[in-house]
Amino acid sequence: MQALSLYSLVSKAARSVAAISLATAIAVSASVDAFAQGRVSVVRDAEIEALVRDYARPIFKAAGLRPGVSIILVNDRSFNAFVAGQRMFINTGALLQAETPNEIIGVIAHEAGHIAGGHQERLREQLARAQTMAIVAGLLGAGAIVAGAATKSGELAQAGGGIAMGGGEMARRGLLGYQRTEETTADRSAITYLAATGQSAKGMLTTFERFQSALSLSGARVDPYQISHPTPRDRISNLEQLAKNSPYYDRKDPPALQLRHDMMRAKIAVFTEGQGAVSRLFRKEPTGLAAQYGNAMATYLYGNARAALPKIDALLKQQPKNPYFHELRGDALMKTNQPAKAAESYARAVQLDQVKSGVLPISYGQALLAIGTPDSLKKAVTQIRTGLDRDRENATGYRYLAQAYGQLGDIAEAELATAEGHYYSGAYRDAKIFAARAQQKFKRGTPGWIRAQDIINSRQGTKKK
Ligand SMILES: [Zn+2]
């Protein structure tokens, strides 16, 4: 399953902080472990990525920013969100804490205000060039520094510094910390974008108010976003006044969007907070579609995948064209060793997915790989390549691609795919080793040979650190 599977960070830098093993294909328990052990990892999920992109798109348009931003979901309970280049990083914790789409949209609007205002341009350029995984590793370093500062442990703070490219710089700049004037500018811009898109600024206010009350509690966990976005009382009151001036202040999110938001929260709760999280989350609405979805996912994850199937079919009766219900059905069928049926469900998910996520064809390819006939292996290569064309940095996809080629006996392509997987996980040394092996088997000048050469020549990972 690709939904919420994890990429552990396999770069050498990250390894020095925590013993990190390669993510397994089904990383459910790993995700719980990752939380327990404070590891940072990236979550890949077609449904959540599509929703957050829907939140961002109109705001970015109003801000005059380029569309086509990719969404990176960082598996972390704390509240954080920021944009680097064409990528938006957002913690799963922020999505889970936000009760309405509007609360997240407000944060996105505020972030868009920082970008449009040209705040921290130099740092942003650096982040835009860095590999996704290097930034996430940098966040881990920066997070460790915050923890170090909070506990006054200099040693811990040092351990976190310079852990990955950009990490030290981010730390020096106080975790993307903004100046007070920049905060005011971003608030004002955000209000403009929200008004232009007919949305309320109430959610943004709710989020910042929540931070303010959290900050006043001594000893409380400090979210990274609080550190980078100070919320003095006068800022909140100014924001409140501006928000209330808008004709859209009392406008609510459309019910269909709120439902997608609730289903997303159900998914994050099940995968990151465990089995009981869904009933806690939907105490007020225990029979709604989001609660049913959460219940089906919890049964699949913590109970019995076979017992989840009728629950998923009940969901599909209500929304037959929801690609993520078909995806979940595929996941459950994979877990019950029915790859041929799973492939059918994933194929339907791919077909119904309007936004063409790279994640879904890779899951489809994984099921075809599990069928294991020469014909299905060839189809697996096609599907996984489709996924990777849409989603170049999907390290898990390269792992399955390598397996498919390996089973087909194409060792050169298998080694090249392995090299790519290492490359996009930030393990540059291993990437170069496999690229060199692959290159020996390719004919000089062929596309595979050239791509292997690119990886060998890449300057990534050549810095001493
Ligand atoms: Zn800010």
Short mmCIF file of C-alpha atoms and ligand atoms in Angstrom, two decimals:
data_model
loop_
_atom_site.label_atom_id
_atom_site.label_comp_id
_atom_site.label_asym_id
_atom_site.label_seq_id
_atom_site.Cartn_x
_atom_site.Cartn_y
_atom_site.Cartn_z
CA MET A 1 0.00 0.00 0.00
CA GLN A 2 1.15 3.41 -0.85
CA ALA A 3 -1.34 5.33 1.25
CA LEU A 4 0.57 6.71 4.15
CA SER A 5 3.55 4.49 3.61
CA LEU A 6 6.70 6.12 4.78
CA TYR A 7 10.06 6.93 3.41
CA SER A 8 12.54 6.80 6.17
CA LEU A 9 15.43 9.10 5.72
CA VAL A 10 18.37 7.02 4.68
CA SER A 11 20.96 9.72 4.26
CA LYS A 12 24.08 9.29 6.30
CA ALA A 13 23.38 12.53 8.10
CA ALA A 14 20.00 11.34 9.24
CA ARG A 15 21.37 7.99 10.30
CA SER A 16 23.65 9.64 12.78
CA VAL A 17 20.67 11.02 14.65
CA ALA A 18 18.50 7.94 14.84
CA ALA A 19 18.94 4.40 13.67
CA ILE A 20 16.73 4.45 10.63
CA SER A 21 16.03 1.42 8.53
CA LEU A 22 14.60 1.39 5.05
CA ALA A 23 10.87 1.74 5.15
CA THR A 24 8.98 -1.44 4.63
CA ALA A 25 6.21 -1.56 2.07
CA ILE A 26 3.56 -1.66 4.74
CA ALA A 27 4.74 0.90 7.18
CA VAL A 28 1.76 1.09 9.44
CA SER A 29 3.46 0.02 12.62
CA ALA A 30 6.55 1.86 11.46
CA SER A 31 4.55 5.06 11.41
CA VAL A 32 3.56 4.57 15.00
CA ASP A 33 7.18 3.76 15.86
CA ALA A 34 8.37 6.80 14.00
CA PHE A 35 6.18 8.92 16.20
CA ALA A 36 7.28 7.21 19.36
CA GLN A 37 10.93 7.58 18.49
CA GLY A 38 10.68 11.11 17.21
CA ARG A 39 11.80 10.32 13.69
CA VAL A 40 10.75 12.59 10.91
CA SER A 41 9.36 11.03 7.80
CA VAL A 42 7.29 11.96 4.82
CA VAL A 43 3.79 10.65 4.29
CA ARG A 44 2.55 9.99 0.78
CA ASP A 45 -1.17 9.98 0.27
CA ALA A 46 -3.09 10.84 -2.88
CA GLU A 47 -6.25 11.95 -1.04
CA ILE A 48 -4.58 14.32 1.40
CA GLU A 49 -2.23 15.78 -1.21
CA ALA A 50 -5.13 16.48 -3.57
CA LEU A 51 -7.18 18.14 -0.83
CA VAL A 52 -4.39 20.41 0.40
CA ARG A 53 -3.61 21.36 -3.18
CA ASP A 54 -7.28 22.30 -3.62
CA TYR A 55 -6.97 24.49 -0.53
CA ALA A 56 -3.84 26.20 -1.87
CA ARG A 57 -4.71 26.68 -5.54
CA PRO A 58 -7.15 29.65 -5.35
CA ILE A 59 -5.03 31.35 -2.68
CA PHE A 60 -1.86 31.07 -4.76
CA LYS A 61 -3.74 32.43 -7.75
CA ALA A 62 -4.95 35.42 -5.73
CA ALA A 63 -1.39 35.98 -4.51
CA GLY A 64 -0.05 35.89 -8.07
CA LEU A 65 2.10 32.84 -7.33
CA ARG A 66 2.72 30.08 -9.80
CA PRO A 67 0.30 27.16 -9.59
CA GLY A 68 1.40 23.54 -9.58
CA VAL A 69 2.82 23.49 -6.10
CA SER A 70 3.53 20.01 -4.80
CA ILE A 71 2.51 19.12 -1.28
CA ILE A 72 4.92 17.38 1.09
CA LEU A 73 3.24 15.90 4.16
CA VAL A 74 5.65 15.68 7.07
CA ASN A 75 4.73 12.96 9.54
CA ASP A 76 4.84 15.03 12.70
CA ARG A 77 2.26 15.80 15.38
CA SER A 78 3.32 19.38 15.87
CA PHE A 79 1.82 22.27 13.94
CA ASN A 80 3.98 23.45 11.07
CA ALA A 81 3.60 24.64 7.51
CA PHE A 82 5.86 26.49 5.12
CA VAL A 83 6.58 26.87 1.45
CA ALA A 84 9.94 26.34 -0.26
CA GLY A 85 10.12 26.93 -3.98
CA GLN A 86 7.41 24.92 -5.67
CA ARG A 87 6.84 22.75 -2.62
CA MET A 88 4.58 23.25 0.35
CA PHE A 89 5.59 21.41 3.52
CA ILE A 90 2.82 20.75 5.97
CA ASN A 91 2.78 18.63 9.10
CA THR A 92 0.09 16.00 9.49
CA GLY A 93 -0.35 17.42 13.01
CA ALA A 94 -1.48 20.75 11.56
CA LEU A 95 -4.09 19.03 9.40
CA LEU A 96 -5.34 16.97 12.31
CA GLN A 97 -5.58 19.97 14.65
CA ALA A 98 -7.46 22.12 12.14
CA GLU A 99 -11.18 21.53 12.65
CA THR A 100 -12.18 23.22 9.40
CA PRO A 101 -10.65 23.65 5.93
CA ASN A 102 -10.70 27.37 6.64
CA GLU A 103 -8.14 27.03 9.45
CA ILE A 104 -5.60 25.45 7.11
CA ILE A 105 -6.50 27.74 4.22
CA GLY A 106 -5.81 30.70 6.54
CA VAL A 107 -2.32 29.38 7.27
CA ILE A 108 -1.70 28.79 3.56
CA ALA A 109 -2.84 32.37 2.86
CA HIS A 110 -0.45 33.70 5.49
CA GLU A 111 2.43 31.65 4.01
CA ALA A 112 1.54 32.88 0.53
CA GLY A 113 1.80 36.40 1.98
CA HIS A 114 5.40 35.69 3.02
CA ILE A 115 6.28 34.40 -0.45
CA ALA A 116 4.59 37.25 -2.30
CA GLY A 117 6.31 39.70 0.06
CA GLY A 118 9.70 38.26 -0.87
CA HIS A 119 10.48 37.48 2.76
CA GLN A 120 13.64 35.44 3.31
CA GLU A 121 14.27 35.29 -0.42
CA ARG A 122 17.80 33.90 -0.12
CA LEU A 123 16.81 31.11 2.25
CA ARG A 124 13.85 30.25 0.05
CA GLU A 125 16.11 29.96 -2.98
CA GLN A 126 18.34 27.55 -1.09
CA LEU A 127 15.37 25.49 -0.03
CA ALA A 128 14.01 25.47 -3.58
CA ARG A 129 17.24 23.89 -4.82
CA ALA A 130 17.52 21.32 -2.05
CA GLN A 131 16.09 17.81 -2.37
CA THR A 132 12.84 17.28 -0.51
CA MET A 133 14.38 14.72 1.82
CA ALA A 134 17.27 17.03 2.65
CA ILE A 135 14.77 19.68 3.74
CA VAL A 136 12.88 17.19 5.86
CA ALA A 137 16.16 16.08 7.43
CA GLY A 138 16.94 19.76 7.97
CA LEU A 139 13.63 20.14 9.75
CA LEU A 140 14.59 17.25 11.99
CA GLY A 141 17.78 19.12 12.82
CA ALA A 142 15.90 22.34 13.39
CA GLY A 143 13.37 20.54 15.55
CA ALA A 144 16.16 19.12 17.65
CA ILE A 145 17.51 22.63 18.12
CA VAL A 146 14.17 23.87 19.36
CA ALA A 147 14.02 20.98 21.78
CA GLY A 148 17.58 21.75 22.82
CA ALA A 149 16.79 25.38 23.41
CA ALA A 150 13.66 24.51 25.34
CA THR A 151 15.45 22.09 27.63
CA LYS A 152 18.60 24.24 27.72
CA SER A 153 20.58 21.23 26.60
CA GLY A 154 23.42 22.57 24.51
CA GLU A 155 24.49 19.10 23.57
CA LEU A 156 21.15 18.23 22.03
CA ALA A 157 21.10 21.53 20.19
CA GLN A 158 24.52 20.79 18.76
CA ALA A 159 23.54 17.32 17.68
CA GLY A 160 20.73 18.84 15.65
CA GLY A 161 22.84 21.43 13.91
CA GLY A 162 24.01 20.97 10.34
CA ILE A 163 22.49 17.53 10.15
CA ALA A 164 21.64 17.98 6.54
CA MET A 165 22.13 20.51 3.84
CA GLY A 166 20.20 23.62 4.75
CA GLY A 167 19.53 22.47 8.29
CA GLY A 168 22.21 24.68 9.81
CA GLU A 169 21.11 27.67 7.82
CA MET A 170 17.47 27.14 8.77
CA ALA A 171 18.52 26.93 12.38
CA ARG A 172 20.59 30.11 12.20
CA ARG A 173 17.63 31.93 10.80
CA GLY A 174 15.60 30.80 13.76
CA LEU A 175 13.57 28.13 12.01
CA LEU A 176 12.39 30.36 9.23
CA GLY A 177 11.66 32.94 11.86
CA TYR A 178 10.05 36.08 10.53
CA GLN A 179 10.48 39.66 11.57
CA ARG A 180 7.58 41.40 13.19
CA THR A 181 7.01 43.68 10.22
CA GLU A 182 7.01 40.65 7.93
CA GLU A 183 4.34 39.03 10.08
CA THR A 184 2.12 42.10 9.81
CA THR A 185 2.62 42.25 6.04
CA ALA A 186 1.83 38.54 5.64
CA ASP A 187 -1.32 38.92 7.78
CA ARG A 188 -2.54 41.82 5.64
CA SER A 189 -1.77 39.98 2.40
CA ALA A 190 -3.54 36.88 3.68
CA ILE A 191 -6.67 38.92 4.44
CA THR A 192 -6.60 40.24 0.86
CA TYR A 193 -6.26 36.77 -0.69
CA LEU A 194 -9.02 35.36 1.49
CA ALA A 195 -11.33 38.22 0.55
CA ALA A 196 -10.47 37.81 -3.15
CA THR A 197 -11.46 34.15 -2.96
CA GLY A 198 -14.61 34.85 -0.94
CA GLN A 199 -13.33 33.13 2.19
CA SER A 200 -13.29 34.08 5.84
CA ALA A 201 -10.12 34.93 7.80
CA LYS A 202 -11.69 33.44 10.91
CA GLY A 203 -9.71 30.21 10.57
CA MET A 204 -6.38 32.03 10.44
CA LEU A 205 -7.38 33.92 13.56
CA THR A 206 -8.40 30.68 15.30
CA THR A 207 -5.02 29.14 14.53
CA PHE A 208 -2.96 32.06 15.77
CA GLU A 209 -5.16 32.48 18.85
CA ARG A 210 -4.60 28.83 19.64
CA PHE A 211 -0.85 29.40 19.48
CA GLN A 212 -1.10 32.37 21.75
CA SER A 213 -2.92 30.44 24.42
CA ALA A 214 -0.52 27.50 24.02
CA LEU A 215 2.49 29.79 24.42
CA SER A 216 1.22 31.12 27.68
CA LEU A 217 1.31 27.64 29.19
CA SER A 218 4.80 27.17 30.50
CA GLY A 219 6.34 23.82 29.79
CA ALA A 220 3.91 23.08 27.00
CA ARG A 221 5.26 21.58 23.82
CA VAL A 222 6.35 24.32 21.48
CA ASP A 223 5.28 23.94 17.89
CA PRO A 224 7.81 24.98 15.23
CA TYR A 225 5.22 27.23 13.67
CA GLN A 226 4.86 29.16 16.92
CA ILE A 227 8.59 29.85 17.00
CA SER A 228 8.67 31.14 13.43
CA HIS A 229 5.42 33.10 13.77
CA PRO A 230 5.35 35.03 17.02
CA THR A 231 1.84 36.00 18.12
CA PRO A 232 2.02 39.01 20.39
CA ARG A 233 -1.32 40.23 21.68
CA ASP A 234 -1.42 43.38 19.52
CA ARG A 235 -0.88 41.30 16.39
CA ILE A 236 -3.84 39.10 17.26
CA SER A 237 -6.10 42.06 17.97
CA ASN A 238 -5.12 43.76 14.69
CA LEU A 239 -5.76 40.54 12.85
CA GLU A 240 -9.12 40.15 14.52
CA GLN A 241 -10.18 43.63 13.47
CA LEU A 242 -9.12 43.07 9.85
CA ALA A 243 -10.80 39.66 9.75
CA LYS A 244 -14.10 41.05 11.08
CA ASN A 245 -14.10 43.84 8.49
CA SER A 246 -14.41 41.28 5.72
CA PRO A 247 -17.91 40.66 4.32
CA TYR A 248 -17.01 36.95 4.31
CA TYR A 249 -16.16 36.73 8.02
CA ASP A 250 -19.12 34.49 8.81
CA ARG A 251 -18.93 32.45 5.63
CA LYS A 252 -18.52 28.74 6.29
CA ASP A 253 -16.60 26.22 4.20
CA PRO A 254 -18.81 24.43 1.64
CA PRO A 255 -20.21 21.21 3.22
CA ALA A 256 -18.58 18.98 0.56
CA LEU A 257 -15.18 20.48 1.39
CA GLN A 258 -15.77 20.08 5.13
CA LEU A 259 -16.60 16.42 4.48
CA ARG A 260 -13.33 15.88 2.58
CA HIS A 261 -11.53 17.62 5.44
CA ASP A 262 -13.17 15.35 8.00
CA MET A 263 -12.29 12.26 5.96
CA MET A 264 -8.69 13.44 5.79
CA ARG A 265 -8.61 13.96 9.56
CA ALA A 266 -10.09 10.49 10.04
CA LYS A 267 -7.27 9.03 7.96
CA ILE A 268 -4.52 10.93 9.77
CA ALA A 269 -6.02 10.05 13.15
CA VAL A 270 -6.22 6.34 12.32
CA PHE A 271 -2.72 6.13 10.88
CA THR A 272 -0.93 8.28 13.43
CA GLU A 273 -2.92 8.19 16.66
CA GLY A 274 -4.09 4.60 16.70
CA GLN A 275 -7.31 2.66 16.81
CA GLY A 276 -9.34 4.69 19.30
CA ALA A 277 -8.59 8.03 17.66
CA VAL A 278 -11.52 7.99 15.25
CA SER A 279 -14.23 7.55 17.85
CA ARG A 280 -12.64 10.35 19.90
CA LEU A 281 -12.52 12.59 16.84
CA PHE A 282 -16.12 11.97 15.78
CA ARG A 283 -17.77 11.77 19.17
CA LYS A 284 -20.37 14.30 18.01
CA GLU A 285 -21.06 12.61 14.68
CA PRO A 286 -20.35 8.90 15.15
CA THR A 287 -22.40 7.73 12.16
CA GLY A 288 -21.31 10.23 9.52
CA LEU A 289 -19.41 9.22 6.39
CA ALA A 290 -16.06 10.41 7.81
CA ALA A 291 -16.56 8.29 10.95
CA GLN A 292 -17.51 5.29 8.79
CA TYR A 293 -14.40 5.85 6.69
CA GLY A 294 -12.25 6.05 9.82
CA ASN A 295 -13.87 2.89 11.15
CA ALA A 296 -13.18 0.98 7.91
CA MET A 297 -9.55 2.13 7.92
CA ALA A 298 -9.11 1.19 11.58
CA THR A 299 -10.54 -2.28 10.88
CA TYR A 300 -8.17 -2.67 7.94
CA LEU A 301 -5.14 -1.47 9.92
CA TYR A 302 -5.65 -2.82 13.41
CA GLY A 303 -8.28 -5.48 13.02
CA ASN A 304 -8.87 -7.76 10.14
CA ALA A 305 -8.50 -6.62 6.56
CA ARG A 306 -11.13 -9.14 5.47
CA ALA A 307 -13.65 -7.64 7.91
CA ALA A 308 -12.85 -4.20 6.49
CA LEU A 309 -14.00 -5.16 2.99
CA PRO A 310 -17.80 -5.03 3.62
CA LYS A 311 -17.30 -1.70 5.41
CA ILE A 312 -15.44 -0.36 2.38
CA ASP A 313 -18.19 -1.64 0.10
CA ALA A 314 -20.71 0.26 2.23
CA LEU A 315 -18.64 3.42 1.68
CA LEU A 316 -18.54 2.77 -2.06
CA LYS A 317 -22.32 2.49 -2.11
CA GLN A 318 -22.49 6.08 -0.85
CA GLN A 319 -19.70 7.47 -3.07
CA PRO A 320 -19.08 5.03 -5.96
CA LYS A 321 -16.78 7.46 -7.73
CA ASN A 322 -14.51 8.25 -4.79
CA PRO A 323 -11.08 7.08 -5.99
CA TYR A 324 -9.75 6.81 -2.43
CA PHE A 325 -12.43 4.33 -1.40
CA HIS A 326 -11.35 2.14 -4.33
CA GLU A 327 -7.74 2.66 -3.25
CA LEU A 328 -8.58 1.52 0.30
CA ARG A 329 -10.35 -1.51 -1.15
CA GLY A 330 -7.17 -2.30 -3.09
CA ASP A 331 -5.10 -1.92 0.09
CA ALA A 332 -7.38 -4.32 2.00
CA LEU A 333 -7.32 -6.85 -0.85
CA MET A 334 -3.52 -6.69 -0.93
CA LYS A 335 -3.41 -7.38 2.78
CA THR A 336 -5.60 -10.44 2.30
CA ASN A 337 -3.34 -11.73 -0.50
CA GLN A 338 -5.72 -11.09 -3.36
CA PRO A 339 -3.47 -9.08 -5.70
CA ALA A 340 -5.53 -9.72 -8.84
CA LYS A 341 -8.66 -8.26 -7.23
CA ALA A 342 -6.58 -5.47 -5.66
CA ALA A 343 -5.24 -4.58 -9.10
CA GLU A 344 -8.84 -4.14 -10.31
CA SER A 345 -9.62 -1.76 -7.45
CA TYR A 346 -6.46 0.26 -7.97
CA ALA A 347 -7.13 0.42 -11.71
CA ARG A 348 -10.53 1.94 -10.91
CA ALA A 349 -8.92 4.41 -8.48
CA VAL A 350 -6.42 5.49 -11.14
CA GLN A 351 -9.23 5.89 -13.66
CA LEU A 352 -11.40 7.98 -11.30
CA ASP A 353 -8.60 10.21 -10.01
CA GLN A 354 -9.14 13.56 -11.70
CA VAL A 355 -5.90 15.12 -10.43
CA LYS A 356 -3.66 12.30 -11.66
CA SER A 357 -1.73 11.51 -8.53
CA GLY A 358 1.50 9.58 -8.98
CA VAL A 359 0.77 7.56 -5.86
CA LEU A 360 -2.17 5.58 -7.29
CA PRO A 361 -0.48 4.08 -10.40
CA ILE A 362 2.41 3.04 -8.16
CA SER A 363 -0.01 1.15 -5.88
CA TYR A 364 -1.59 -0.38 -8.98
CA GLY A 365 1.88 -1.39 -10.16
CA GLN A 366 2.61 -2.92 -6.78
CA ALA A 367 -0.45 -5.18 -7.09
CA LEU A 368 0.55 -6.17 -10.65
CA LEU A 369 4.03 -6.93 -9.32
CA ALA A 370 2.51 -9.20 -6.67
CA ILE A 371 0.58 -11.15 -9.35
CA GLY A 372 4.02 -11.94 -10.74
CA THR A 373 3.28 -13.30 -14.21
CA PRO A 374 5.53 -12.03 -17.06
CA ASP A 375 2.54 -10.17 -18.50
CA SER A 376 1.59 -8.50 -15.21
CA LEU A 377 5.24 -7.61 -14.52
CA LYS A 378 5.40 -5.73 -17.82
CA LYS A 379 2.17 -3.94 -16.94
CA ALA A 380 3.64 -3.16 -13.52
CA VAL A 381 6.62 -1.43 -15.14
CA THR A 382 4.25 0.68 -17.26
CA GLN A 383 2.08 1.71 -14.29
CA ILE A 384 5.00 2.47 -11.97
CA ARG A 385 6.70 4.50 -14.69
CA THR A 386 3.45 6.46 -15.17
CA GLY A 387 3.43 7.15 -11.44
CA LEU A 388 7.06 8.23 -11.46
CA ASP A 389 6.54 10.50 -14.47
CA ARG A 390 3.94 12.33 -12.37
CA ASP A 391 5.95 12.11 -9.19
CA ARG A 392 9.70 12.05 -9.80
CA GLU A 393 10.79 12.03 -6.17
CA ASN A 394 8.72 8.99 -5.12
CA ALA A 395 11.47 6.77 -3.69
CA THR A 396 9.06 3.92 -2.93
CA GLY A 397 8.07 3.81 -6.59
CA TYR A 398 11.68 3.23 -7.63
CA ARG A 399 11.92 0.35 -5.20
CA TYR A 400 8.94 -1.41 -6.79
CA LEU A 401 10.26 -0.56 -10.27
CA ALA A 402 13.57 -2.20 -9.35
CA GLN A 403 11.71 -5.30 -8.17
CA ALA A 404 9.65 -5.52 -11.35
CA TYR A 405 12.72 -5.20 -13.57
CA GLY A 406 14.59 -7.67 -11.37
CA GLN A 407 11.84 -10.27 -11.78
CA LEU A 408 11.83 -9.66 -15.52
CA GLY A 409 15.59 -10.29 -15.54
CA ASP A 410 16.52 -6.76 -16.64
CA ILE A 411 19.33 -6.16 -14.17
CA ALA A 412 20.62 -2.93 -15.72
CA GLU A 413 17.22 -1.23 -15.34
CA ALA A 414 16.76 -2.76 -11.87
CA GLU A 415 20.06 -1.28 -10.70
CA LEU A 416 19.30 2.08 -12.28
CA ALA A 417 15.91 2.17 -10.51
CA THR A 418 17.65 1.31 -7.23
CA ALA A 419 20.09 4.16 -7.84
CA GLU A 420 17.20 6.58 -8.43
CA GLY A 421 15.47 5.42 -5.25
CA HIS A 422 18.60 6.09 -3.21
CA TYR A 423 19.09 9.41 -4.96
CA TYR A 424 15.65 10.69 -4.07
CA SER A 425 15.95 9.41 -0.49
CA GLY A 426 19.09 11.52 -0.11
CA ALA A 427 21.46 8.52 0.07
CA TYR A 428 23.74 9.88 -2.63
CA ARG A 429 26.69 7.60 -2.05
CA ASP A 430 24.56 4.46 -2.48
CA ALA A 431 22.91 6.09 -5.50
CA LYS A 432 26.29 6.51 -7.18
CA ILE A 433 27.35 2.93 -6.40
CA PHE A 434 24.22 1.50 -8.06
CA ALA A 435 24.38 3.98 -10.95
CA ALA A 436 27.96 2.84 -11.68
CA ARG A 437 26.90 -0.83 -11.60
CA ALA A 438 23.97 -0.13 -13.90
CA GLN A 439 26.10 1.83 -16.31
CA GLN A 440 28.43 -1.11 -16.90
CA LYS A 441 25.45 -3.09 -18.19
CA PHE A 442 23.95 -0.40 -20.43
CA LYS A 443 25.21 0.31 -23.91
CA ARG A 444 27.13 3.58 -24.00
CA GLY A 445 24.96 6.54 -24.94
CA THR A 446 21.58 4.85 -24.34
CA PRO A 447 19.04 6.73 -22.15
CA GLY A 448 19.75 4.43 -19.18
CA TRP A 449 23.50 4.96 -19.54
CA ILE A 450 23.03 8.75 -19.69
CA ARG A 451 20.77 8.84 -16.61
CA ALA A 452 23.29 6.71 -14.71
CA GLN A 453 26.01 9.18 -15.72
CA ASP A 454 23.87 12.08 -14.44
CA ILE A 455 23.60 10.43 -11.03
CA ILE A 456 27.34 9.64 -10.97
CA ASN A 457 28.16 13.24 -11.92
CA SER A 458 25.63 14.78 -9.55
CA ARG A 459 27.21 17.15 -7.07
CA GLN A 460 24.67 16.15 -4.43
CA GLY A 461 26.27 14.55 -1.45
CA THR A 462 29.80 15.47 -2.45
CA LYS A 463 30.04 18.14 0.24
CA LYS A 464 31.74 17.13 3.44
CA LYS A 465 29.17 16.99 6.18
ZN ZN B 1 4.34 34.36 9.37
#
